[in-house]
């Protein structure tokens, strides 16, 4: 996709990160549940990425994490993420979120 992420490093989520965030977007219900268990007051700012999907068949479904899988799994994951990410960015730009 032409995005340079070589300097990106994952980090352990902290209470401060949750508190400082305006929006937290996750790929699975398990991720969302873990954050809400960790920070119960964050409910209004935690969303599944697929909640921003316009296809009702996919809206609100998990996007499986491709970690440690073949390249094809990452490509499928990317394909599932493109539409909801575009919709999310549009909603942010239009100040709906």
N, CA, C and O atoms as a GROMACS GRO file, in nm:
protein
  388
    1UNK      N    1   0.082  -0.121   0.000
    1UNK     CA    2   0.000   0.000   0.000
    1UNK      C    3   0.085   0.125   0.000
    1UNK      O    4   0.031   0.236  -0.004
    2UNK      N    5   0.216   0.112   0.004
    2UNK     CA    6   0.302   0.227   0.000
    2UNK      C    7   0.312   0.304   0.131
    2UNK      O    8   0.354   0.420   0.132
    3UNK      N    9   0.275   0.242   0.239
    3UNK     CA   10   0.281   0.307   0.370
    3UNK      C   11   0.407   0.261   0.442
    3UNK      O   12   0.431   0.141   0.455
    4UNK      N   13   0.487   0.356   0.487
    4UNK     CA   14   0.610   0.323   0.558
    4UNK      C   15   0.578   0.305   0.706
    4UNK      O   16   0.540   0.400   0.775
    5UNK      N   17   0.594   0.182   0.755
    5UNK     CA   18   0.567   0.154   0.896
    5UNK      C   19   0.689   0.094   0.965
    5UNK      O   20   0.677   0.035   1.073
    6UNK      N   21   0.804   0.107   0.904
    6UNK     CA   22   0.926   0.048   0.957
    6UNK      C   23   0.962   0.094   1.097
    6UNK      O   24   1.025   0.020   1.172
    7UNK      N   25   0.923   0.213   1.132
    7UNK     CA   26   0.955   0.266   1.266
    7UNK      C   27   0.845   0.237   1.368
    7UNK      O   28   0.861   0.265   1.487
    8UNK      N   29   0.733   0.181   1.323
    8UNK     CA   30   0.622   0.152   1.415
    8UNK      C   31   0.659   0.036   1.506
    8UNK      O   32   0.716  -0.064   1.462
    9UNK      N   33   0.627   0.049   1.632
    9UNK     CA   34   0.648  -0.057   1.730
    9UNK      C   35   0.521  -0.068   1.814
    9UNK      O   36   0.465   0.032   1.857
   10UNK      N   37   0.478  -0.190   1.837
   10UNK     CA   38   0.361  -0.209   1.923
   10UNK      C   39   0.400  -0.177   2.067
   10UNK      O   40   0.516  -0.187   2.107
   11UNK      N   41   0.299  -0.138   2.144
   11UNK     CA   42   0.321  -0.105   2.284
   11UNK      C   43   0.208  -0.164   2.367
   11UNK      O   44   0.097  -0.181   2.317
   12UNK      N   45   0.237  -0.196   2.490
   12UNK     CA   46   0.137  -0.244   2.583
   12UNK      C   47   0.042  -0.129   2.616
   12UNK      O   48   0.087  -0.019   2.648
   13UNK      N   49  -0.088  -0.154   2.608
   13UNK     CA   50  -0.188  -0.052   2.639
   13UNK      C   51  -0.183  -0.017   2.787
   13UNK      O   52  -0.173  -0.105   2.873
   14UNK      N   53  -0.191   0.112   2.816
   14UNK     CA   54  -0.190   0.157   2.956
   14UNK      C   55  -0.318   0.234   2.986
   14UNK      O   56  -0.389   0.277   2.895
   15UNK      N   57  -0.347   0.250   3.113
   15UNK     CA   58  -0.462   0.329   3.155
   15UNK      C   59  -0.450   0.472   3.102
   15UNK      O   60  -0.549   0.532   3.060
   16UNK      N   61  -0.330   0.525   3.104
   16UNK     CA   62  -0.308   0.662   3.056
   16UNK      C   63  -0.339   0.673   2.907
   16UNK      O   64  -0.399   0.771   2.863
   17UNK      N   65  -0.300   0.574   2.829
   17UNK     CA   66  -0.328   0.576   2.686
   17UNK      C   67  -0.479   0.575   2.662
   17UNK      O   68  -0.529   0.650   2.578
   18UNK      N   69  -0.551   0.492   2.735
   18UNK     CA   70  -0.697   0.485   2.721
   18UNK      C   71  -0.759   0.618   2.762
   18UNK      O   72  -0.847   0.669   2.693
   19UNK      N   73  -0.714   0.671   2.871
   19UNK     CA   74  -0.768   0.799   2.920
   19UNK      C   75  -0.742   0.912   2.821
   19UNK      O   76  -0.830   0.995   2.799
   20UNK      N   77  -0.624   0.915   2.761
   20UNK     CA   78  -0.588   1.023   2.670
   20UNK      C   79  -0.653   1.010   2.532
   20UNK      O   80  -0.662   1.108   2.458
   21UNK      N   81  -0.697   0.892   2.498
   21UNK     CA   82  -0.752   0.867   2.364
   21UNK      C   83  -0.891   0.928   2.348
   21UNK      O   84  -0.973   0.925   2.439
   22UNK      N   85  -0.915   0.983   2.230
   22UNK     CA   86  -1.049   1.029   2.194
   22UNK      C   87  -1.128   0.915   2.130
   22UNK      O   88  -1.250   0.911   2.139
   23UNK      N   89  -1.056   0.824   2.066
   23UNK     CA   90  -1.118   0.715   1.991
   23UNK      C   91  -1.024   0.596   1.995
   23UNK      O   92  -0.903   0.609   1.974
   24UNK      N   93  -1.080   0.478   2.022
   24UNK     CA   94  -1.003   0.354   2.022
   24UNK      C   95  -1.074   0.259   1.927
   24UNK      O   96  -1.191   0.226   1.946
   25UNK      N   97  -1.003   0.215   1.825
   25UNK     CA   98  -1.060   0.127   1.723
   25UNK      C   99  -0.988  -0.006   1.730
   25UNK      O  100  -0.865  -0.012   1.724
   26UNK      N  101  -1.066  -0.114   1.742
   26UNK     CA  102  -1.010  -0.249   1.755
   26UNK      C  103  -1.062  -0.337   1.643
   26UNK      O  104  -1.158  -0.303   1.574
   27UNK      N  105  -0.997  -0.451   1.626
   27UNK     CA  106  -1.034  -0.541   1.517
   27UNK      C  107  -1.130  -0.653   1.560
   27UNK      O  108  -1.200  -0.708   1.476
   28UNK      N  109  -1.133  -0.686   1.690
   28UNK     CA  110  -1.217  -0.797   1.734
   28UNK      C  111  -1.294  -0.761   1.860
   28UNK      O  112  -1.257  -0.671   1.935
   29UNK      N  113  -1.403  -0.834   1.882
   29UNK     CA  114  -1.481  -0.818   2.005
   29UNK      C  115  -1.396  -0.852   2.127
   29UNK      O  116  -1.411  -0.789   2.232
   30UNK      N  117  -1.307  -0.950   2.114
   30UNK     CA  118  -1.219  -0.985   2.226
   30UNK      C  119  -1.131  -0.866   2.265
   30UNK      O  120  -1.110  -0.840   2.383
   31UNK      N  121  -1.079  -0.795   2.165
   31UNK     CA  122  -0.998  -0.675   2.193
   31UNK      C  123  -1.083  -0.571   2.266
   31UNK      O  124  -1.040  -0.512   2.365
   32UNK      N  125  -1.204  -0.550   2.215
   32UNK     CA  126  -1.294  -0.450   2.276
   32UNK      C  127  -1.328  -0.489   2.420
   32UNK      O  128  -1.322  -0.406   2.511
   33UNK      N  129  -1.362  -0.617   2.440
   33UNK     CA  130  -1.395  -0.664   2.575
   33UNK      C  131  -1.276  -0.648   2.671
   33UNK      O  132  -1.294  -0.610   2.787
   34UNK      N  133  -1.155  -0.677   2.622
   34UNK     CA  134  -1.036  -0.665   2.706
   34UNK      C  135  -1.015  -0.519   2.748
   34UNK      O  136  -0.981  -0.492   2.864
   35UNK      N  137  -1.034  -0.426   2.656
   35UNK     CA  138  -1.018  -0.284   2.690
   35UNK      C  139  -1.124  -0.241   2.789
   35UNK      O  140  -1.094  -0.169   2.885
   36UNK      N  141  -1.248  -0.283   2.768
   36UNK     CA  142  -1.356  -0.243   2.858
   36UNK      C  143  -1.340  -0.306   2.996
   36UNK      O  144  -1.383  -0.247   3.096
   37UNK      N  145  -1.280  -0.422   3.003
   37UNK     CA  146  -1.251  -0.484   3.133
   37UNK      C  147  -1.138  -0.407   3.202
   37UNK      O  148  -1.141  -0.384   3.323
   38UNK      N  149  -1.039  -0.369   3.124
   38UNK     CA  150  -0.922  -0.295   3.171
   38UNK      C  151  -0.958  -0.152   3.211
   38UNK      O  152  -0.906  -0.097   3.308
   39UNK      N  153  -1.049  -0.091   3.134
   39UNK     CA  154  -1.089   0.048   3.156
   39UNK      C  155  -1.240   0.061   3.133
   39UNK      O  156  -1.282   0.106   3.026
   40UNK      N  157  -1.322   0.022   3.231
   40UNK     CA  158  -1.467   0.019   3.213
   40UNK      C  159  -1.528   0.151   3.168
   40UNK      O  160  -1.633   0.150   3.103
   41UNK      N  161  -1.468   0.263   3.200
   41UNK     CA  162  -1.523   0.392   3.163
   41UNK      C  163  -1.500   0.431   3.018
   41UNK      O  164  -1.544   0.538   2.975
   42UNK      N  165  -1.431   0.347   2.942
   42UNK     CA  166  -1.395   0.381   2.804
   42UNK      C  167  -1.501   0.341   2.702
   42UNK      O  168  -1.480   0.357   2.582
   43UNK      N  169  -1.613   0.291   2.747
   43UNK     CA  170  -1.714   0.236   2.658
   43UNK      C  171  -1.758   0.322   2.542
   43UNK      O  172  -1.785   0.271   2.434
   44UNK      N  173  -1.766   0.453   2.563
   44UNK     CA  174  -1.816   0.542   2.457
   44UNK      C  175  -1.712   0.573   2.350
   44UNK      O  176  -1.745   0.636   2.250
   45UNK      N  177  -1.588   0.531   2.371
   45UNK     CA  178  -1.486   0.562   2.271
   45UNK      C  179  -1.418   0.440   2.212
   45UNK      O  180  -1.320   0.453   2.139
   46UNK      N  181  -1.469   0.320   2.241
   46UNK     CA  182  -1.412   0.197   2.186
   46UNK      C  183  -1.507   0.139   2.082
   46UNK      O  184  -1.624   0.114   2.111
   47UNK      N  185  -1.456   0.119   1.961
   47UNK     CA  186  -1.537   0.069   1.851
   47UNK      C  187  -1.465  -0.042   1.776
   47UNK      O  188  -1.342  -0.043   1.765
   48UNK      N  189  -1.543  -0.135   1.725
   48UNK     CA  190  -1.490  -0.232   1.629
   48UNK      C  191  -1.470  -0.159   1.497
   48UNK      O  192  -1.555  -0.081   1.456
   49UNK      N  193  -1.359  -0.184   1.431
   49UNK     CA  194  -1.336  -0.122   1.300
   49UNK      C  195  -1.451  -0.152   1.206
   49UNK      O  196  -1.494  -0.065   1.130
   50UNK      N  197  -1.501  -0.274   1.210
   50UNK     CA  198  -1.607  -0.312   1.117
   50UNK      C  199  -1.740  -0.241   1.144
   50UNK      O  200  -1.831  -0.250   1.062
   51UNK      N  201  -1.751  -0.172   1.256
   51UNK     CA  202  -1.871  -0.091   1.280
   51UNK      C  203  -1.881   0.023   1.180
   51UNK      O  204  -1.987   0.083   1.162
   52UNK      N  205  -1.769   0.054   1.114
   52UNK     CA  206  -1.768   0.160   1.015
   52UNK      C  207  -1.784   0.106   0.874
   52UNK      O  208  -1.770   0.181   0.777
   53UNK      N  209  -1.813  -0.022   0.862
   53UNK     CA  210  -1.837  -0.086   0.732
   53UNK      C  211  -1.981  -0.057   0.689
   53UNK      O  212  -2.073  -0.062   0.770
   54UNK      N  213  -2.000  -0.028   0.563
   54UNK     CA  214  -2.135  -0.002   0.512
   54UNK      C  215  -2.206  -0.130   0.472
   54UNK      O  216  -2.329  -0.133   0.468
   55UNK      N  217  -2.131  -0.236   0.442
   55UNK     CA  218  -2.189  -0.365   0.406
   55UNK      C  219  -2.248  -0.428   0.532
   55UNK      O  220  -2.174  -0.470   0.620
   56UNK      N  221  -2.381  -0.434   0.539
   56UNK     CA  222  -2.446  -0.484   0.660
   56UNK      C  223  -2.409  -0.628   0.694
   56UNK      O  224  -2.420  -0.669   0.809
   57UNK      N  225  -2.364  -0.705   0.595
   57UNK     CA  226  -2.323  -0.842   0.621
   57UNK      C  227  -2.192  -0.849   0.698
   57UNK      O  228  -2.165  -0.949   0.765
   58UNK      N  229  -2.111  -0.746   0.688
   58UNK     CA  230  -1.982  -0.743   0.757
   58UNK      C  231  -1.980  -0.649   0.876
   58UNK      O  232  -1.890  -0.656   0.960
   59UNK      N  233  -2.077  -0.561   0.885
   59UNK     CA  234  -2.080  -0.460   0.992
   59UNK      C  235  -2.085  -0.528   1.129
   59UNK      O  236  -2.170  -0.612   1.156
   60UNK      N  237  -1.992  -0.489   1.213
   60UNK     CA  238  -1.990  -0.542   1.350
   60UNK      C  239  -1.926  -0.678   1.365
   60UNK      O  240  -1.937  -0.739   1.471
   61UNK      N  241  -1.858  -0.726   1.261
   61UNK     CA  242  -1.792  -0.856   1.269
   61UNK      C  243  -1.644  -0.838   1.298
   61UNK      O  244  -1.587  -0.731   1.275
   62UNK      N  245  -1.582  -0.942   1.349
   62UNK     CA  246  -1.440  -0.939   1.377
   62UNK      C  247  -1.359  -0.938   1.248
   62UNK      O  248  -1.399  -0.997   1.147
   63UNK      N  249  -1.246  -0.871   1.251
   63UNK     CA  250  -1.146  -0.880   1.146
   63UNK      C  251  -1.030  -0.958   1.209
   63UNK      O  252  -0.958  -0.904   1.293
   64UNK      N  253  -1.013  -1.083   1.169
   64UNK     CA  254  -0.913  -1.168   1.236
   64UNK      C  255  -0.771  -1.114   1.223
   64UNK      O  256  -0.731  -1.064   1.118
   65UNK      N  257  -0.697  -1.125   1.332
   65UNK     CA  258  -0.558  -1.082   1.335
   65UNK      C  259  -0.473  -1.183   1.257
   65UNK      O  260  -0.477  -1.303   1.288
   66UNK      N  261  -0.398  -1.139   1.158
   66UNK     CA  262  -0.322  -1.232   1.075
   66UNK      C  263  -0.184  -1.269   1.131
   66UNK      O  264  -0.106  -1.335   1.062
   67UNK      N  265  -0.154  -1.227   1.252
   67UNK     CA  266  -0.019  -1.246   1.305
   67UNK      C  267   0.029  -1.390   1.290
   67UNK      O  268  -0.043  -1.486   1.320
   68UNK      N  269   0.152  -1.403   1.244
   68UNK     CA  270   0.221  -1.531   1.227
   68UNK      C  271   0.159  -1.620   1.119
   68UNK      O  272   0.185  -1.740   1.114
   69UNK      N  273   0.078  -1.561   1.033
   69UNK     CA  274   0.017  -1.636   0.923
   69UNK      C  275   0.086  -1.598   0.792
   69UNK      O  276   0.163  -1.503   0.788
   70UNK      N  277   0.058  -1.671   0.686
   70UNK     CA  278   0.118  -1.640   0.556
   70UNK      C  279   0.072  -1.504   0.504
   70UNK      O  280  -0.027  -1.448   0.550
   71UNK      N  281   0.146  -1.452   0.408
   71UNK     CA  282   0.118  -1.322   0.347
   71UNK      C  283  -0.027  -1.310   0.302
   71UNK      O  284  -0.086  -1.203   0.314
   72UNK      N  285  -0.085  -1.417   0.253
   72UNK     CA  286  -0.224  -1.414   0.206
   72UNK      C  287  -0.321  -1.373   0.317
   72UNK      O  288  -0.420  -1.305   0.290
   73UNK      N  289  -0.294  -1.412   0.439
   73UNK     CA  290  -0.379  -1.375   0.553
   73UNK      C  291  -0.372  -1.224   0.577
   73UNK      O  292  -0.473  -1.161   0.609
   74UNK      N  293  -0.253  -1.168   0.562
   74UNK     CA  294  -0.237  -1.023   0.578
   74UNK      C  295  -0.309  -0.949   0.466
   74UNK      O  296  -0.368  -0.843   0.488
   75UNK      N  297  -0.303  -1.004   0.346
   75UNK     CA  298  -0.372  -0.942   0.233
   75UNK      C  299  -0.523  -0.946   0.252
   75UNK      O  300  -0.592  -0.849   0.220
   76UNK      N  301  -0.577  -1.057   0.303
   76UNK     CA  302  -0.721  -1.067   0.332
   76UNK      C  303  -0.760  -0.966   0.440
   76UNK      O  304  -0.863  -0.901   0.431
   77UNK      N  305  -0.676  -0.956   0.541
   77UNK     CA  306  -0.702  -0.862   0.650
   77UNK      C  307  -0.706  -0.719   0.597
   77UNK      O  308  -0.797  -0.643   0.629
   78UNK      N  309  -0.608  -0.684   0.516
   78UNK     CA  310  -0.604  -0.550   0.455
   78UNK      C  311  -0.729  -0.524   0.373
   78UNK      O  312  -0.787  -0.416   0.381
   79UNK      N  313  -0.770  -0.622   0.294
   79UNK     CA  314  -0.890  -0.606   0.212
   79UNK      C  315  -1.014  -0.580   0.298
   79UNK      O  316  -1.100  -0.500   0.262
   80UNK      N  317  -1.022  -0.648   0.412
   80UNK     CA  318  -1.136  -0.628   0.503
   80UNK      C  319  -1.131  -0.492   0.571
   80UNK      O  320  -1.235  -0.438   0.608
   81UNK      N  321  -1.012  -0.437   0.588
   81UNK     CA  322  -0.996  -0.312   0.661
   81UNK      C  323  -1.017  -0.188   0.574
   81UNK      O  324  -1.052  -0.082   0.627
   82UNK      N  325  -0.996  -0.198   0.445
   82UNK     CA  326  -0.995  -0.078   0.359
   82UNK      C  327  -1.125   0.002   0.364
   82UNK      O  328  -1.121   0.123   0.389
   83UNK      N  329  -1.237  -0.060   0.342
   83UNK     CA  330  -1.364   0.012   0.338
   83UNK      C  331  -1.399   0.075   0.473
   83UNK      O  332  -1.431   0.194   0.478
   84UNK      N  333  -1.394  -0.002   0.584
   84UNK     CA  334  -1.427   0.063   0.711
   84UNK      C  335  -1.328   0.172   0.751
   84UNK      O  336  -1.367   0.270   0.813
   85UNK      N  337  -1.200   0.156   0.715
   85UNK     CA  338  -1.103   0.262   0.745
   85UNK      C  339  -1.135   0.389   0.668
   85UNK      O  340  -1.129   0.499   0.723
   86UNK      N  341  -1.169   0.374   0.540
   86UNK     CA  342  -1.205   0.491   0.459
   86UNK      C  343  -1.328   0.560   0.519
   86UNK      O  344  -1.332   0.683   0.526
   87UNK      N  345  -1.426   0.483   0.561
   87UNK     CA  346  -1.547   0.541   0.622
   87UNK      C  347  -1.515   0.608   0.755
   87UNK      O  348  -1.570   0.714   0.786
   88UNK      N  349  -1.428   0.547   0.834
   88UNK     CA  350  -1.388   0.605   0.961
   88UNK      C  351  -1.318   0.739   0.939
   88UNK      O  352  -1.351   0.837   1.005
   89UNK      N  353  -1.223   0.743   0.848
   89UNK     CA  354  -1.152   0.868   0.819
   89UNK      C  355  -1.251   0.975   0.773
   89UNK      O  356  -1.243   1.090   0.817
   90UNK      N  357  -1.344   0.939   0.686
   90UNK     CA  358  -1.444   1.035   0.639
   90UNK      C  359  -1.526   1.090   0.755
   90UNK      O  360  -1.552   1.210   0.761
   91UNK      N  361  -1.567   1.003   0.847
   91UNK     CA  362  -1.646   1.050   0.962
   91UNK      C  363  -1.565   1.141   1.054
   91UNK      O  364  -1.618   1.235   1.111
   92UNK      N  365  -1.435   1.112   1.067
   92UNK     CA  366  -1.349   1.198   1.148
   92UNK      C  367  -1.334   1.334   1.080
   92UNK      O  368  -1.347   1.438   1.145
   93UNK      N  369  -1.308   1.334   0.951
   93UNK     CA  370  -1.292   1.460   0.876
   93UNK      C  371  -1.419   1.543   0.880
   93UNK      O  372  -1.414   1.666   0.890
   94UNK      N  373  -1.534   1.476   0.873
   94UNK     CA  374  -1.662   1.547   0.878
   94UNK      C  375  -1.705   1.579   1.020
   94UNK      O  376  -1.814   1.630   1.043
   95UNK      N  377  -1.619   1.547   1.115
   95UNK     CA  378  -1.640   1.574   1.258
   95UNK      C  379  -1.767   1.507   1.312
   95UNK      O  380  -1.836   1.562   1.398
   96UNK      N  381  -1.794   1.388   1.260
   96UNK     CA  382  -1.906   1.309   1.311
   96UNK      C  383  -1.862   1.225   1.431
   96UNK      O  384  -1.944   1.174   1.507
   97UNK      N  385  -1.732   1.214   1.446
   97UNK     CA  386  -1.676   1.138   1.559
   97UNK      C  387  -1.583   1.231   1.635
   97UNK      O  388  -1.524   1.191   1.734
   0.00000   0.00000   0.00000
